XYZ file of C-alpha atoms in Angstrom:
750
model
C -17.141 35.989 -38.392
C -20.851 36.545 -38.893
C -21.546 32.522 -38.332
C -19.505 32.700 -35.099
C -21.649 35.463 -33.625
C -24.725 33.219 -34.653
C -23.618 30.277 -33.198
C -22.477 32.106 -30.037
C -26.140 33.615 -29.544
C -27.710 30.204 -30.006
C -25.227 28.815 -27.469
C -26.504 31.667 -24.927
C -29.928 31.122 -25.933
C -29.606 27.394 -25.087
C -28.117 28.316 -21.770
C -31.052 30.395 -20.651
C -33.694 27.304 -21.759
C -34.443 28.373 -25.427
C -33.723 26.010 -28.442
C -35.841 22.945 -26.254
C -35.361 20.609 -28.960
C -31.654 20.629 -28.913
C -31.426 20.866 -24.992
C -33.345 17.793 -24.597
C -30.938 16.054 -26.827
C -28.408 16.571 -23.663
C -27.435 14.403 -20.567
C -27.190 16.507 -17.720
C -23.378 16.916 -17.696
C -23.291 17.945 -21.091
C -26.312 20.536 -20.430
C -24.359 21.945 -17.446
C -21.189 22.326 -19.467
C -22.903 23.949 -22.476
C -24.670 26.274 -20.090
C -21.595 27.077 -18.184
C -19.688 27.789 -21.143
C -22.295 30.054 -22.500
C -22.358 31.871 -19.522
C -19.040 32.480 -19.391
C -19.125 33.679 -23.003
C -21.758 36.088 -21.766
C -19.714 37.597 -18.707
C -16.808 38.005 -21.034
C -18.921 40.740 -22.975
C -19.825 42.627 -19.948
C -17.558 43.756 -16.842
C -20.824 43.981 -14.684
C -21.280 40.031 -15.229
C -19.290 37.419 -13.231
C -19.878 33.653 -13.979
C -18.514 30.541 -12.643
C -15.506 29.156 -14.236
C -16.639 26.680 -16.856
C -14.791 23.233 -17.008
C -13.749 23.911 -20.311
C -13.775 27.023 -22.309
C -16.342 27.583 -25.043
C -14.098 26.617 -27.865
C -12.089 23.838 -26.016
C -13.008 20.324 -26.927
C -14.476 17.554 -24.957
C -15.051 13.959 -25.871
C -18.979 13.187 -26.236
C -21.235 10.192 -26.937
C -23.104 10.862 -29.930
C -26.139 8.420 -30.551
C -27.713 8.948 -34.107
C -30.582 7.569 -36.011
C -28.407 7.439 -39.065
C -24.549 6.654 -39.170
C -24.205 9.005 -42.290
C -24.931 11.883 -39.850
C -21.100 11.694 -38.943
C -20.047 13.473 -42.197
C -22.354 16.171 -41.275
C -20.711 16.242 -37.404
C -17.417 16.339 -38.989
C -18.295 19.378 -41.176
C -19.357 21.202 -38.172
C -15.978 20.801 -36.751
C -16.403 17.436 -34.553
C -13.398 14.724 -34.476
C -14.837 11.335 -34.682
C -12.697 9.024 -32.529
C -14.532 5.807 -32.769
C -18.023 4.363 -33.915
C -19.857 1.436 -32.959
C -23.114 0.903 -34.312
C -25.665 3.535 -33.637
C -23.047 5.384 -31.486
C -19.799 7.459 -31.638
C -17.091 8.987 -29.797
C -16.912 12.421 -30.927
C -14.571 15.421 -30.000
C -17.064 18.510 -29.901
C -16.350 22.038 -27.984
C -19.252 23.217 -26.073
C -20.359 25.499 -29.351
C -20.352 22.431 -31.491
C -22.130 20.295 -29.061
C -25.104 22.754 -29.533
C -24.504 22.705 -33.073
C -24.657 18.903 -33.437
C -27.736 18.756 -31.006
C -29.607 20.805 -33.693
C -28.935 17.737 -36.400
C -32.104 15.859 -37.105
C -30.562 12.577 -36.986
C -28.734 13.118 -33.816
C -30.769 11.470 -30.981
C -28.593 12.245 -28.101
C -25.434 13.547 -26.790
C -23.559 12.568 -23.507
C -21.062 14.173 -21.679
C -21.470 11.231 -18.730
C -20.805 11.737 -15.274
C -17.501 12.418 -13.518
C -15.221 9.506 -14.364
C -12.887 8.143 -11.520
C -9.543 6.718 -12.220
C -8.026 3.901 -9.656
C -6.400 5.397 -7.144
C -9.069 7.926 -6.868
C -11.284 4.874 -6.161
C -8.960 3.933 -3.311
C -8.934 7.243 -1.571
C -12.730 7.273 -2.096
C -13.009 4.097 -0.790
C -10.862 4.644 2.198
C -12.604 8.200 2.570
C -9.102 9.943 2.273
C -11.030 12.133 -0.341
C -13.290 13.468 2.567
C -10.451 14.045 4.892
C -8.723 16.039 1.938
C -11.785 18.211 1.533
C -12.199 18.487 5.352
C -15.643 17.171 5.343
C -17.170 17.522 9.164
C -13.520 18.530 10.140
C -12.045 21.613 11.429
C -10.125 21.942 8.445
C -8.827 19.947 5.337
C -5.733 17.497 6.146
C -3.065 16.388 3.566
C -0.191 15.359 5.579
C 1.368 19.196 5.904
C 4.047 19.104 8.418
C 4.175 15.365 8.321
C 7.620 13.484 7.159
C 6.701 10.434 4.941
C 9.726 7.893 4.383
C 10.374 4.605 3.097
C 12.976 1.949 1.709
C 12.500 0.548 -1.525
C 14.063 -0.021 -4.917
C 13.558 1.734 -8.735
C 12.837 5.413 -6.880
C 12.502 8.071 -9.344
C 12.591 11.069 -7.158
C 11.792 13.622 -9.676
C 8.779 12.331 -11.176
C 6.252 15.225 -11.238
C 3.916 13.244 -8.498
C 6.874 14.034 -5.916
C 7.334 17.688 -7.194
C 5.756 20.767 -5.570
C 3.795 23.589 -7.572
C 6.741 25.276 -8.389
C 8.454 22.088 -10.174
C 10.822 21.627 -7.137
C 11.418 18.224 -5.345
C 9.254 17.622 -2.271
C 11.848 15.477 -1.564
C 14.196 17.134 0.995
C 16.479 14.334 1.852
C 17.214 11.246 0.279
C 19.831 8.298 1.060
C 20.729 5.728 -1.409
C 21.906 2.591 0.515
C 23.645 -0.309 -1.287
C 25.377 -3.232 -0.712
C 25.840 -5.975 2.045
C 28.012 -3.338 3.936
C 25.244 -0.716 3.877
C 27.125 1.977 2.035
C 25.154 5.265 2.214
C 24.853 8.115 -0.250
C 23.425 11.017 1.269
C 21.249 13.586 -0.845
C 20.819 16.437 1.265
C 20.358 19.611 -1.191
C 17.660 20.428 -3.685
C 20.425 20.456 -6.388
C 21.677 16.993 -5.694
C 18.231 15.670 -5.504
C 17.145 17.256 -8.381
C 20.131 15.986 -10.855
C 19.578 12.045 -9.428
C 18.084 9.781 -11.625
C 17.234 6.341 -10.134
C 18.719 3.620 -7.797
C 17.870 1.068 -10.374
C 16.527 1.208 -13.852
C 15.309 -2.274 -13.785
C 12.639 -1.565 -11.217
C 9.807 0.886 -10.526
C 8.289 -0.360 -7.306
C 9.611 2.225 -5.279
C 8.210 5.145 -7.426
C 4.803 3.304 -7.686
C 4.794 2.844 -3.880
C 5.809 6.417 -3.032
C 3.172 7.645 -5.369
C 0.463 5.889 -3.487
C 1.883 6.990 -0.332
C 2.398 10.571 -0.925
C 2.093 11.579 -4.661
C 0.710 14.980 -5.017
C 0.597 15.767 -8.863
C -3.116 16.670 -9.462
C -2.492 18.880 -13.008
C -3.452 17.995 -16.496
C -1.417 15.109 -18.522
C -1.327 14.626 -22.305
C -3.270 11.422 -22.298
C -5.220 10.050 -19.300
C -7.140 6.629 -19.766
C -10.505 6.906 -17.984
C -13.628 4.935 -17.837
C -17.324 5.943 -17.578
C -18.962 4.811 -14.616
C -22.339 5.043 -16.183
C -21.383 2.985 -19.463
C -18.267 1.153 -18.634
C -16.654 2.619 -21.698
C -13.018 3.108 -22.082
C -12.278 7.108 -22.968
C -8.572 8.412 -23.688
C -8.657 12.115 -22.516
C -6.089 14.255 -23.868
C -4.851 17.095 -21.348
C -7.140 15.910 -18.661
C -6.430 16.095 -14.963
C -4.838 13.294 -13.217
C -6.606 11.752 -10.360
C -4.110 9.170 -9.477
C -2.662 11.065 -6.681
C -1.570 9.531 -3.120
C -3.028 10.155 0.492
C -0.541 12.745 2.053
C -0.368 15.043 -0.824
C 1.226 17.796 1.227
C 3.730 15.974 3.151
C 7.683 16.119 3.160
C 9.568 13.008 1.510
C 12.400 11.596 2.949
C 12.805 8.324 0.606
C 15.545 5.505 1.010
C 16.782 3.751 -2.105
C 19.260 0.757 -3.028
C 19.721 -2.772 -2.228
C 17.302 -4.725 -0.172
C 19.632 -6.362 2.654
C 17.918 -6.727 5.766
C 20.533 -4.297 7.683
C 20.190 -1.622 4.742
C 16.339 -1.451 5.657
C 17.332 -0.696 9.344
C 19.733 1.877 8.296
C 17.134 3.338 6.214
C 14.468 3.372 9.231
C 16.918 5.148 11.380
C 17.994 7.688 8.824
C 14.368 8.633 8.632
C 13.832 8.917 12.282
C 16.882 10.912 12.986
C 15.744 13.253 10.356
C 12.501 13.607 11.402
C 13.662 14.550 14.848
C 16.161 16.909 13.248
C 13.578 18.737 11.515
C 10.950 18.432 14.224
C 8.445 16.601 12.353
C 6.253 13.430 13.134
C 7.131 10.740 10.851
C 5.662 7.665 9.167
C 7.635 5.083 7.046
C 6.474 2.363 4.850
C 7.902 -0.979 4.276
C 6.619 -2.738 1.445
C 9.160 -5.386 1.499
C 9.669 -8.503 3.551
C 10.248 -12.385 3.506
C 8.913 -15.603 4.250
C 11.709 -17.549 6.328
C 12.034 -16.867 10.044
C 10.074 -17.516 13.112
C 7.154 -15.240 12.093
C 6.920 -14.080 15.947
C 8.952 -10.928 15.897
C 11.756 -12.253 17.753
C 14.321 -11.735 15.128
C 17.042 -9.020 15.691
C 16.051 -7.007 12.735
C 12.138 -7.222 13.978
C 13.423 -6.182 17.373
C 15.275 -3.340 16.016
C 12.307 -2.178 13.814
C 10.246 -2.375 16.746
C 12.394 0.248 18.298
C 12.400 2.435 15.337
C 8.450 1.909 16.023
C 8.406 3.358 19.221
C 9.274 7.065 17.885
C 8.054 6.543 14.330
C 5.041 5.034 12.829
C 6.176 2.138 10.712
C 3.885 0.112 8.404
C 4.772 -3.385 6.774
C 3.072 -4.963 3.771
C 1.478 -8.531 4.901
C 2.873 -10.148 2.167
C 1.697 -11.820 -1.198
C 1.823 -15.493 -0.580
C -1.719 -16.159 0.507
C -3.169 -19.241 -1.930
C 0.438 -20.704 -2.330
C 1.308 -24.088 -0.274
C 4.137 -22.267 1.632
C 3.440 -23.480 5.121
C 2.763 -26.236 7.493
C 1.715 -26.414 11.040
C 2.020 -29.893 12.847
C 1.189 -30.927 16.326
C 2.883 -34.232 16.947
C 1.278 -36.850 18.911
C 1.976 -40.332 20.553
C 0.426 -41.789 17.226
C 1.279 -39.329 14.528
C 5.112 -38.529 15.093
C 5.847 -37.564 11.458
C 5.185 -34.930 8.639
C 6.394 -35.558 5.259
C 6.236 -33.396 2.209
C 8.116 -32.699 -1.076
C 9.334 -29.318 -2.276
C 7.660 -29.188 -5.643
C 9.253 -29.848 -9.103
C 12.770 -29.284 -10.530
C 14.649 -27.189 -10.372
C 14.516 -25.949 -6.707
C 16.226 -23.234 -5.167
C 15.003 -21.554 -2.050
C 14.600 -22.189 2.115
C 12.790 -24.300 4.207
C 12.559 -23.215 7.648
C 11.505 -25.442 10.360
C 10.470 -23.819 13.983
C 9.445 -25.866 17.025
C 7.307 -23.942 19.425
C 10.040 -24.186 21.970
C 13.274 -25.703 22.516
C 12.144 -29.212 21.912
C 14.325 -30.461 19.010
C 13.015 -32.536 16.025
C 14.718 -34.746 13.473
C 14.817 -33.498 9.938
C 15.643 -35.717 7.323
C 16.411 -34.580 3.482
C 15.073 -36.889 1.034
C 14.583 -37.583 -2.391
C 11.164 -39.063 -3.337
C 10.265 -40.770 -6.331
C 6.983 -39.035 -7.565
C 5.405 -42.080 -9.037
C 5.955 -44.723 -6.336
C 6.657 -42.508 -3.075
C 10.041 -44.423 -2.507
C 12.647 -42.648 -1.105
C 15.696 -43.066 -3.056
C 18.065 -40.964 -1.112
C 17.907 -39.656 2.427
C 20.090 -37.824 4.641
C 19.061 -37.108 8.722
C 19.769 -33.983 10.655
C 19.759 -34.713 14.299
C 20.479 -32.822 17.350
C 24.104 -33.306 18.537
C 23.736 -36.101 21.163
C 26.329 -34.583 23.567
C 24.785 -30.895 23.268
C 21.324 -30.934 21.762
C 20.943 -27.015 22.470
C 23.851 -26.301 20.403
C 23.689 -24.783 16.894
C 25.510 -26.515 14.335
C 25.514 -26.214 10.334
C 26.006 -29.316 7.967
C 26.941 -28.781 4.236
C 25.539 -31.845 2.296
C 26.989 -31.943 -1.217
C 27.294 -33.798 -4.446
C 30.875 -35.135 -5.265
C 31.736 -31.970 -7.200
C 32.893 -30.303 -4.211
C 35.795 -31.065 -2.239
C 35.754 -29.097 0.886
C 37.021 -31.767 3.708
C 34.281 -30.388 6.188
C 31.384 -31.267 3.472
C 29.110 -34.279 3.533
C 29.977 -35.608 0.129
C 27.671 -37.989 -0.995
C 28.043 -40.224 -3.869
C 24.336 -41.166 -3.631
C 23.310 -37.766 -3.905
C 24.732 -37.385 -7.554
C 22.407 -39.910 -9.083
C 19.422 -38.086 -7.841
C 20.436 -34.383 -7.997
C 23.627 -34.290 -9.968
C 27.254 -33.832 -8.587
C 26.735 -29.902 -7.773
C 24.111 -30.538 -5.611
C 24.116 -28.380 -2.274
C 22.191 -28.380 0.821
C 23.166 -26.377 3.729
C 21.328 -26.786 7.075
C 21.507 -25.103 10.092
C 19.927 -26.649 13.247
C 19.690 -25.826 16.878
C 18.195 -23.623 19.681
C 17.746 -20.324 18.377
C 19.186 -17.565 20.896
C 16.562 -15.158 20.517
C 13.930 -16.641 21.272
C 14.699 -20.200 22.535
C 13.110 -22.195 19.910
C 14.579 -25.113 18.160
C 15.121 -24.203 14.540
C 16.215 -26.211 11.392
C 17.124 -23.687 8.451
C 17.718 -25.581 5.133
C 18.827 -23.600 1.926
C 18.651 -25.454 -1.227
C 20.250 -24.740 -4.568
C 21.648 -26.470 -7.656
C 19.725 -29.581 -7.327
C 19.516 -30.873 -11.093
C 17.934 -33.811 -12.470
C 20.018 -36.644 -12.081
C 20.217 -40.129 -13.567
C 17.015 -41.304 -11.584
C 14.176 -39.381 -13.226
C 11.170 -38.419 -11.782
C 12.686 -37.678 -8.361
C 12.044 -34.573 -6.385
C 13.533 -33.008 -3.115
C 11.708 -33.113 0.245
C 11.788 -33.273 3.578
C 10.801 -35.701 6.601
C 10.032 -34.000 10.388
C 9.909 -36.114 13.190
C 8.917 -35.011 16.770
C 8.039 -36.309 20.304
C 4.501 -36.364 21.417
C 3.667 -32.851 22.086
C 5.986 -31.284 20.151
C 4.610 -28.192 17.799
C 6.215 -27.061 14.289
C 5.682 -24.570 11.976
C 7.234 -25.045 8.397
C 7.873 -22.200 5.914
C 9.116 -22.179 2.522
C 10.451 -19.488 0.013
C 12.119 -18.987 -3.054
C 10.742 -21.428 -5.447
C 10.108 -23.968 -2.946
C 6.846 -24.990 -1.936
C 5.177 -28.020 0.040
C 3.148 -30.359 -2.059
C 2.231 -34.105 -1.717
C 2.672 -34.996 -5.605
C -0.683 -37.137 -4.758
C 1.626 -39.520 -2.688
C -0.162 -41.458 0.338
C 1.305 -39.854 3.899
C 2.807 -36.727 2.238
C 1.194 -33.266 3.250
C 0.202 -30.385 0.779
C 0.945 -26.897 2.517
C -1.284 -24.284 3.048
C -1.315 -20.420 3.369
C -1.848 -20.281 7.120
C 1.709 -19.004 7.923
C 2.024 -16.958 4.633
C 2.330 -13.478 6.505
C 5.405 -11.746 6.158
C 7.924 -12.201 8.996
C 8.972 -8.590 8.848
C 5.322 -7.918 9.731
C 5.442 -9.987 12.849
C 7.388 -7.490 15.287
C 6.015 -5.066 17.653
C 5.368 -1.457 17.385
C 4.404 -1.876 13.624
C 1.412 -1.978 11.339
C 0.918 -4.983 9.307
C -1.406 -4.470 6.084
C -3.303 -6.646 3.934
C -4.764 -5.598 0.707
C -8.292 -6.214 -0.697
C -9.191 -5.296 -4.473
C -9.652 -2.015 -5.330
C -11.341 -2.440 -8.827
C -11.869 -5.270 -10.948
C -10.940 -3.446 -14.184
C -8.851 -0.546 -14.814
C -8.625 1.524 -17.873
C -5.344 2.105 -19.910
C -4.702 3.949 -22.931
C -4.901 0.490 -24.916
C -7.597 -1.515 -23.590
C -9.849 -2.323 -20.143
C -7.669 -4.630 -18.195
C -8.503 -6.701 -14.987
C -7.502 -9.774 -13.146
C -9.372 -13.109 -13.279
C -11.627 -13.691 -9.997
C -10.951 -10.467 -8.430
C -14.193 -9.097 -6.644
C -14.034 -5.425 -5.776
C -14.108 -4.983 -2.171
C -13.074 -8.756 -1.271
C -9.777 -9.640 -0.047
C -7.078 -9.967 -2.720
C -6.228 -13.798 -3.064
C -2.499 -12.912 -2.932
C -3.102 -11.099 0.328
C -0.835 -13.013 3.402
C -2.109 -13.716 6.775
C -1.050 -16.126 9.806
C -1.153 -16.445 13.581
C 2.251 -16.146 15.680
C 3.462 -18.421 17.773
C 2.327 -16.091 20.940
C -1.452 -16.211 19.228
C -1.505 -12.738 17.512
C -3.565 -12.651 14.552
C -2.106 -10.839 11.555
C -2.393 -8.531 9.464
C -3.798 -5.797 11.607
C -5.649 -3.894 8.874
C -6.672 -3.995 5.214
C -6.561 -1.479 2.389
C -6.951 -1.409 -1.410
C -4.091 -2.932 -2.817
C -5.060 -4.866 -6.099
C -5.459 -2.923 -9.071
C -3.888 0.356 -7.973
C -2.582 2.935 -10.688
C 0.288 4.843 -9.589
C 3.497 6.831 -10.669
C 6.104 4.638 -12.897
C 9.746 5.410 -13.211
C 11.010 7.069 -16.418
C 14.116 5.448 -16.298
C 12.359 1.880 -15.703
C 10.059 2.611 -18.817
C 12.493 4.259 -20.958
C 15.133 1.419 -20.649
C 12.325 -1.161 -22.055
C 12.104 -3.160 -18.605
C 8.348 -2.862 -18.561
C 7.187 -6.378 -19.888
C 3.737 -4.843 -20.987
C 6.041 -2.020 -22.938
C 3.677 0.934 -23.694
C 0.402 -1.322 -24.043
C -1.099 -0.708 -20.624
C 0.491 2.700 -19.668
C -2.456 4.485 -18.056
C -1.278 8.352 -18.384
C 1.591 9.745 -20.275
C 2.777 13.287 -19.622
C 5.390 15.010 -21.347
C 7.826 17.380 -19.619
C 10.515 19.832 -20.576
C 13.415 17.139 -20.477
C 11.647 13.947 -19.793
C 8.173 12.062 -19.534
C 6.262 10.866 -16.766
C 4.193 7.598 -16.780
C 1.632 6.277 -14.529
C 0.898 2.639 -14.408
C -0.981 -0.467 -12.768
C 0.509 -2.638 -10.042
C -0.955 -4.974 -7.399
C -0.085 -6.249 -4.024
C 0.126 -5.549 -0.165
C 3.319 -3.656 -1.425
C 0.545 -1.034 -2.678
C -2.177 -1.352 0.361
C 0.746 -0.940 2.732
C 1.641 2.782 1.563
C -1.714 3.649 1.385
C -2.348 3.093 5.085
C 0.946 4.755 5.613
C -0.354 7.855 4.102
C -3.234 7.880 5.975
C -1.471 7.733 9.356
C 0.570 10.900 7.823
C -2.928 12.644 7.565
C -3.904 11.570 11.197
C -0.288 12.647 12.279
C -0.950 16.200 11.061
C -4.093 15.938 13.166
C -2.172 14.571 16.263
C 1.758 14.687 15.768
C 1.823 12.650 19.209
C 0.147 9.573 17.908
C 2.016 6.546 18.978
C 1.491 3.018 17.331
C -0.575 1.524 20.330
C -3.065 4.714 19.672
C -3.510 3.968 15.885
C -4.106 0.413 16.616
C -6.554 1.367 19.131
C -8.204 4.078 16.661
C -8.492 1.201 13.959
C -9.813 -1.202 16.074
C -12.883 1.363 16.769
C -13.314 2.807 13.536
C -12.236 0.308 10.809
C -15.411 -0.439 8.425
C -16.911 -4.048 8.496
C -19.047 -5.692 5.737
C -19.920 -8.819 4.207
C -16.297 -9.469 2.942
C -14.687 -8.856 6.372
C -16.927 -11.313 7.837
C -16.190 -13.671 5.408
C -12.618 -13.798 6.253
C -11.817 -11.694 9.523
C -8.472 -13.478 9.893
C -7.332 -11.728 6.730
C -8.882 -8.336 7.299
C -7.504 -7.741 10.974
C -9.703 -4.792 12.417
C -11.474 -4.315 8.851
C -10.956 -1.971 6.222
C -9.309 1.244 7.149
C -11.322 4.389 7.149
C -9.486 7.627 6.982
C -12.121 9.926 8.157
C -13.861 7.999 10.735
C -10.080 7.464 12.506
C -9.216 11.240 12.002
C -12.482 12.178 13.715
C -11.826 9.781 16.249
C -8.600 11.636 17.101
C -10.024 14.981 16.957
C -12.825 13.831 19.144
C -10.203 12.472 21.936
C -8.497 15.693 21.462
C -11.362 18.036 21.823
C -12.410 16.602 25.069
C -16.042 17.839 24.617
C -18.197 16.113 27.525
C -15.838 13.594 27.719
C -15.819 11.522 31.101
C -12.470 10.499 32.423
C -12.064 7.400 34.535
C -11.813 9.151 38.055
C -15.304 10.858 37.321
C -13.668 14.233 36.302
C -15.648 15.970 33.712
C -13.899 18.322 30.991
C -15.916 20.334 28.714
C -14.967 22.793 26.151
C -17.518 25.728 26.624
C -15.832 27.870 24.175
C -12.747 28.038 22.003
C -9.876 27.385 24.348
C -12.015 27.546 27.399
C -12.362 24.420 29.068
C -14.830 23.488 32.348
C -13.610 21.162 34.775
C -15.990 19.334 37.041
C -14.622 16.992 39.854
C -17.848 15.785 41.796
C -17.309 15.850 45.583
C -13.672 17.164 45.270
C -12.546 19.792 47.736
C -9.902 21.125 45.523
C -9.330 20.959 41.575
C -5.982 21.880 39.718
C -5.315 22.147 36.053
C -1.950 22.503 34.195
C -1.852 22.730 30.367
C 1.683 21.673 29.025
C 3.148 21.774 25.240
C 4.121 18.797 23.653
C 7.684 19.291 24.460
C 6.792 19.330 28.435
C 7.093 23.259 28.870
C 4.074 24.408 31.375
C 1.761 26.831 29.143
C -0.317 28.039 32.021
C -1.978 26.363 35.516
C -4.696 27.273 37.832
C -6.519 26.080 40.784
C -9.746 26.522 42.887
C -11.196 24.984 45.853
C -14.506 23.064 45.372
C -15.200 20.590 42.563
C -15.589 23.291 39.834
C -12.612 25.173 37.854
C -12.377 26.853 34.692
C -9.108 27.003 32.726
C -9.066 29.617 29.691
C -6.378 28.858 27.343
C -7.773 30.966 24.608
C -4.396 32.915 24.506
C -2.267 30.257 24.040
C -0.709 29.563 20.565
C -2.571 27.013 18.716
C -1.327 23.516 18.674
C -1.720 20.166 20.882
C -1.312 20.150 24.452
C -1.419 18.034 27.610
C -4.056 18.992 29.970
C -3.528 17.431 33.538
C -6.206 17.710 36.242
C -5.682 16.840 39.729
C -8.620 16.693 42.202
C -8.169 15.431 45.875
C -4.758 13.256 44.860
C -6.085 11.793 41.635
C -4.900 12.723 38.547
C -5.968 12.724 34.758
C -4.240 13.638 31.758
C -5.453 13.835 28.165
C -4.460 15.995 24.916
C -6.414 18.845 23.961
C -6.273 21.086 20.756
C -6.184 24.857 20.958
C -7.127 26.324 17.828
C-alpha cells in the first residue's frame, strides 16, 4: 500500500515536469499518456479538480516499445509488473500501465519507451484517403454527416445481418427490412420485424462477400474488440492490441440498412433493386444501392433488358456498380475488318474449357463465326464448324447445338469428328442473329465438357470473318481467355473491354478500385499483394469503352487491401481458406463471435462510393445520378496515378469532403450568379437578397421538396428580399421570376 502511494506520487511528479531523466526517455505519445493518467489520478483525489479523460486509466496496460542497453533488464521490467510480448535485439514489446511506464523509465539500462503515434487500420486509411473522416467530423461543414436519414441497400451473398457492425448502440439491428431472394423464379422471403431479423443467420454459410461489402458501405461498430491487429505508421511494426477500438467501420455509419441476400440470378438482382426502392419510398427516405456483382458477356453498351431496368431504378435511387475485376486478363478483342484483313483467329486457352464467347458487331452487319480445334504445335485446324447467318433470313436469330455423338437429340448437329478432338460428350451451343434490344448482330457461344480427345495438344478456338468496314467486339467469360498459343496469325486478347457489362447502363455509377494499402496487419503477420502500389490503380480493376463512345468506369475509390466485417457463419463453418491465420480482428459476444478480414476488388471500392453517396444524400436528399456525376467531375482528385491511367480512373479519385462542400455550396446559393443574370445572396440565415438587373418586377416563391409552396413574395423593380427564416429547416426549391425569365435552384434553410 505504501509503495503504491509512492509510485503515484512519482507519476504525478512526472506529469508536472519533475523526474526529468525518466521523462526524457518517453516519446511524445507516451509522455502524454503518462501525464494524462497522472492528472486523472490527481483529479480523483479532489472534487475541485477536473481533468481530461485519459486514453487509459493509470492501471490499464498498453503495449510499448522499450529500447534497452542490456537485454538483461527485461527481468527487472517483469518484476515491476511488465508483460514481455516479444523481444528483438535491443528492443522489446512490453505491456505496461502508465504507472509502470514511469517505473521502467527510471531503470538505468532502459534507453527509451515509445507508445508510438496513432495507428490507422485499413478501412480507416480508405476513409482518410477519400476524406470520409473529415465529413464524419464535419470539418469545414455546417455539421457532421454520417448518412442519417438515408437508406442503404444492396444485393449480395453471404450476408450476416447481425454482425455487430450492423447493430446500433443498444445492440438492435440497424437492418430494418431484409429480403432473401432465391432461385431462378425469384422467390422472396421478407424479414420485416426486429425479431425476425435478429433471429436470422445467413443466406449462405459458404460465402461472406455481402457481409464484407455491407461493412464497407455502412458498417458502424467503433467499440473495442478482444484482439485488434494494428501497425505502427512510424516503425511499420505489427501490434496485436487487446481490448482495442475497432477502426474498420464504413462510410455511412448512421444510415438505415435494407440488404437483399440470395442467389444472383439476373432477375433476382432487379427484384432486389425494386424492393429497396419501394421501401425507400414507403419510409420517405432517399436511398443508395450497391451492386458488387456483374458479368463479362453481353453487348457492354447498356442495351440489355436488365441494364435498362436498372436504369429505370436509377432514375429514383442512386445505384453504384463494380467495374469488374478482369483487367490484366486477355478477355476481349476489338477488330475492325478491312478489305485486306477480314479475319480474326484466336484460341480459348488450355483444357478444360467451360464458359462463354460472346461476339458482337457494332451494327446489324453479320459475321461468320467458325468453331475450330487447333493443334497448338502446328497451328493446323483439326476440326471446324461454321455458323453462318441464314441465307433466307440473315436478320433472324437461330441456335445450333453442336455436340459429340454421345448425345442423341435429332435436332443436334452430332459430329463424329468432334469426338476425336474433344470427346463424345463435347457440347457447344451457339446462338446467332440480330439482337432486338440494340439491332446489333450477335453470336453467343456457350462451351462445356470439352475434354481432351484422341488427338493430343488440341485446343478449342474461333475464327470470325467480316466484310470490309464491319467492326466486332469479342468477350470471354468463365475460364475462357483469348490467347494465341504462340501461333502465327492468331490473336492474343486484351483487357480493353473488361468493364462489367452491368456497369454500362444509364443512371448508374461504375466504380474502379485503386490500392488502399500495400500491406495490412493480421493477428498472425503483415500481409500484402505483390506489386501493389498505394494510390495506383489496382491491377485487376476493369475498364472499357462502350460502342457509343462512353469511357468507363466513372470514378475510382480504394478497393485493394480493404479490411471489413466477415460472416460468423462463413468463418465458423471452416469455409475461409486461410482459416484463422489472417483474421485482423476478433470480438466475442454473448452468444457468438465477430470477425474482420481483408478482401480486395472493385466489389470493395463500389460500396465505399455508395456509402459516400449516402453522406451526400443526407446533405441533399434530392440528388440525381446526373448531378452526382457532375459533382464528381468537378471535385474528384487528380494525381500522378490518375494522369498515368485516365481511362481507368474515370473522373479521378472520389473526394467525399470536396463533393459534399460542392453540394452545400450549390444549396446555400451565396453570391451565385444565375444564367439569366439574376443574383441571389443569403444575407442572413434563411434571408435571401435577390437582384435582377434592369427588371421591372421580381417574384420569388419557396417550395418544399414535395412541391408545396412554403411562401411567396414580389416587388416592383430589380430588388427583392425573401425572408424564410421562419420556415422549417430543410431543403427547398427557390423559384425566381424576373420579367418573364424564371430560374430555380435548391436552398437549405437551417
